[in-house]
Amino acid sequence: MKKIADFILKIGEMDRRWIFIIIALVVLLPLFFPIGLPIRPTDSTQTAYDAMDDLEHGSKVLMSFEYGPSTKPEIHPMTYAVLRHLFKNKHKVYITCLWPDGQFMAEEAIEEIAEQEFNLTYGKDYVLLGFRPGNEAVVKGIVSNIRKLYSTDARGTLTDKIPMMEGINKLADFDFIFTASAGYPGTVEWVQYGADPTGVPMSTGVTSIQVNEVMPYVQSGQVKGILAGMPGAAEYEKLVGIPGIGTSGMDAQSVAHVVIVLFIIFGNVAFFIERQRQKKY
Amino acid sequence: MTFGTILGAWVAVFLTLAIFSYLYKDNPFYKIAEHVFVGISAGYWASMFFWTQIQPNLFGRLWPASEYNADSFWYKIYNGLHVLTSAVFPEGGIDKGHDMHLIYLIPFALGVMMLLSVSSKLSWFARWGIAYTVGMAAGLRAYGFLNSNVIGQIKGSAMQFVGGDLPFFALIGNSIFNNIVILVGTIAGLAYFYFSKEHKGAFGKLTKLGIYFLMISFGASFGFAVMGRISLLIGRFVDLIDYSKPQYNHATIWILIAMIVLLGYNAFKDRGKNTPVSEDAA
Amino acid sequence: MILKRHIPILIVTVIGLLTLFGWFIEQPTIQAFVDDDATQWYDILASFAIILGAMNLLKMQGRKVIKQQEGWGYSLFAIGGFIFSILAGFVIKGSESVAWGTHVTSKGTLFKWMFEFMFTPLSATMFALLAFFVASASYRAFRIRNFEATLLLVAGIIIMLGRVPIGSYISSWFVMYILVLLIGIAVNVKFGNKMITFSSVLTGLLIVTVAGMLTGWPIDQPGIFYLPIIQEWIYYNPNVAGARAIMIGIGLGIFATSIRYILGIEKSYIGE
């Protein structure tokens, strides 16, 4: 028993670089050798899916991209899944960005989903209005007069000349808002300055870090459901029926979580053994 | 695959592995990547904001193409600027669908004052521009946060507790018990942040309950934080695996081998010396 | 003094009051200014602030190189990176078919190449690095020292396991057995009697085993011990309560601070 306790204490003090190697292997190996764990959509993802699925075909949906390359692995899969869902149901998608990198992310998503997969027409089925700096001031601008803020789209075309912009003058002219957000400005600003004042229903996908910040809005119904991080993206892919990048990362995510929980338990066992010894002596 | 893409892949892999090399210890690869990041970020953001805001929305309102008049004094200034840089000031005015609004000379002046503040003698110049942004943000946020974060959340806490068709207890979905938990937890948590009264007696018990709810919330945040970080790591590894393929000339493999050899040689040379490992909180 | 102090305070007060009451005033000119022009000016000044930041960076790194301070060699990389990104942004477009202005977001340009192969890997990897440190902190620093820390740890573990697919594979019976063992530890700490501890653990194990055998060991029943369901309950109820309390507190704090700025009581933006 003493030998086991000594061994546990010794391991408890090992160089942190061994921990780094273990984490690297634990994340890397499932990417090469997938396990294929089935994904079970949670209530919050289901609510977001149902809110968008219940929209009448051909509805006008405003989608806002507020993330960049640093949070792309978490949010990009969910924007792909949501775009697939919206295009499948023949909705008109209007894309804005409160982050400048969001425009690059939007361009990538549009190219792969709208152009290559669904073969849709720019200006008729979807439009990229683009990035405008100003954070919540941009949301306020969209609420009051979207055409003044977006006199041209991201490709330099005057918005007055874009067919699907007909009848769109302010936020209240949209049927739904979906924001893919990684921080400030993002979901919170859309709730505070957009959805709440105008009553336009909204849903959101956020990074795992941001979930708790947004949960009270979800619980109070100000936001209809939430896609939480990469697991949320994988769940939405499952509901849409098209597995993507989110699904492929879930095995690595699961195994890494188990290993970190074991680290916590092991670390505390070592802590208790040491505390017992200190009390004894 | 074009040469530009392959070169880009090698650069991306080098920069990625250079940042990861920090896990071994602080080293020149990491320092180079870190400094390149600082420089590239500054230039990226400056370019992005200039081309998406200053050029179309400021200059586009001061010299719109719709009111171009080559004979006017104002547009003669523009033509002079066009000679300096035709990219920023194209011929015939800036066509972004705006009308002329000379009132935008005010933010232009405030902006130029901000830029002049880089000189230590004129550092106070930035105060006017900063004052405008502070005033604007204060006005916007006072309403926004009060409406959504306070009133909206209080409305959300006012839920059904008696009667109706809600079950008393349900693990998933609404129930009277769950609503009571949320209300009690919210009040107890708020009570904890009230420091004008000593946390003793019955009030102390309420605040203690509040701490428990806050701890559960922080634990959930910790769980989500771990989830988020692992997701980002998965994303990087997916990219590195992609760049190890033959179409990118196995960039990941070659650069990884080169870095391991160089860092290993460095470690061999420094053996016996006390060099610090990567420093962090844990 | 007037230029450096009083005018900035006056600007904050006037603009702050205009923006705040702009939510409630229906007068068209004021509404138009508050909703459109005021926000545009804000955007423009924010852009100038970013450019000012870049200029300051260049100044600092340049000073380091000129004075040959420690690490000045690395500053050359910072300056080089900055110059490269400015060249990509203002001088070398890389694609003749794309107009200046849209080149910062169009494909085929040098700016896009820089974003894709330099900016993206660098920023993404900086964040991904944190995964390793989170794991290291979990192992070396996360300790159960009191009841509050235990609550935090247990909530964190339940969320971590319950939100990923592997959580669905952990049977509720396994969780019940763990609970029985934990209760046994608590009983041992409380009573310190081996007989009491042994009999309580044995009783608990027997109850769980008999119940499992009678019900056929369904993986997700009873629901109260099934990780995905416990996780969902914690996520929507006590977690929301805590987060809501923090949110209301922050909301009140921000409202109060904004009013302080508008009334000129808070003057930190001018260094006071």
XYZ file of C-alpha atoms in Angstrom, chain A residues 134 137 140 148, chain B residues 103-104 107 132-133 136-137 140, chain C residues 15 18-19 29-45:
32
model
C -18.360 49.722 -34.853
C -23.204 50.529 -33.256
C -28.024 49.586 -34.004
C -27.381 53.434 -44.936
C -19.918 67.269 -41.381
C -17.685 64.195 -41.574
C -14.527 62.749 -37.228
C -16.329 60.785 -28.246
C -16.017 56.983 -28.271
C -20.998 56.995 -27.344
C -20.253 53.649 -25.678
C -25.331 52.825 -25.839
C -22.569 62.625 -26.714
C -27.570 62.320 -26.749
C -26.980 58.600 -27.281
C -32.994 65.003 -36.936
C -31.769 63.778 -33.577
C -32.862 60.214 -34.334
C -31.096 60.340 -37.711
C -27.915 61.643 -36.089
C -27.964 59.182 -33.182
C -28.896 56.126 -35.235
C -26.810 56.801 -38.349
C -24.139 59.485 -38.276
C -23.137 59.160 -34.634
C -22.545 55.435 -35.065
C -20.610 56.030 -38.286
C -18.350 58.524 -36.504
C -17.824 55.944 -33.773
C -16.786 53.396 -36.413
C -14.410 55.861 -38.040
C -12.757 56.856 -34.771
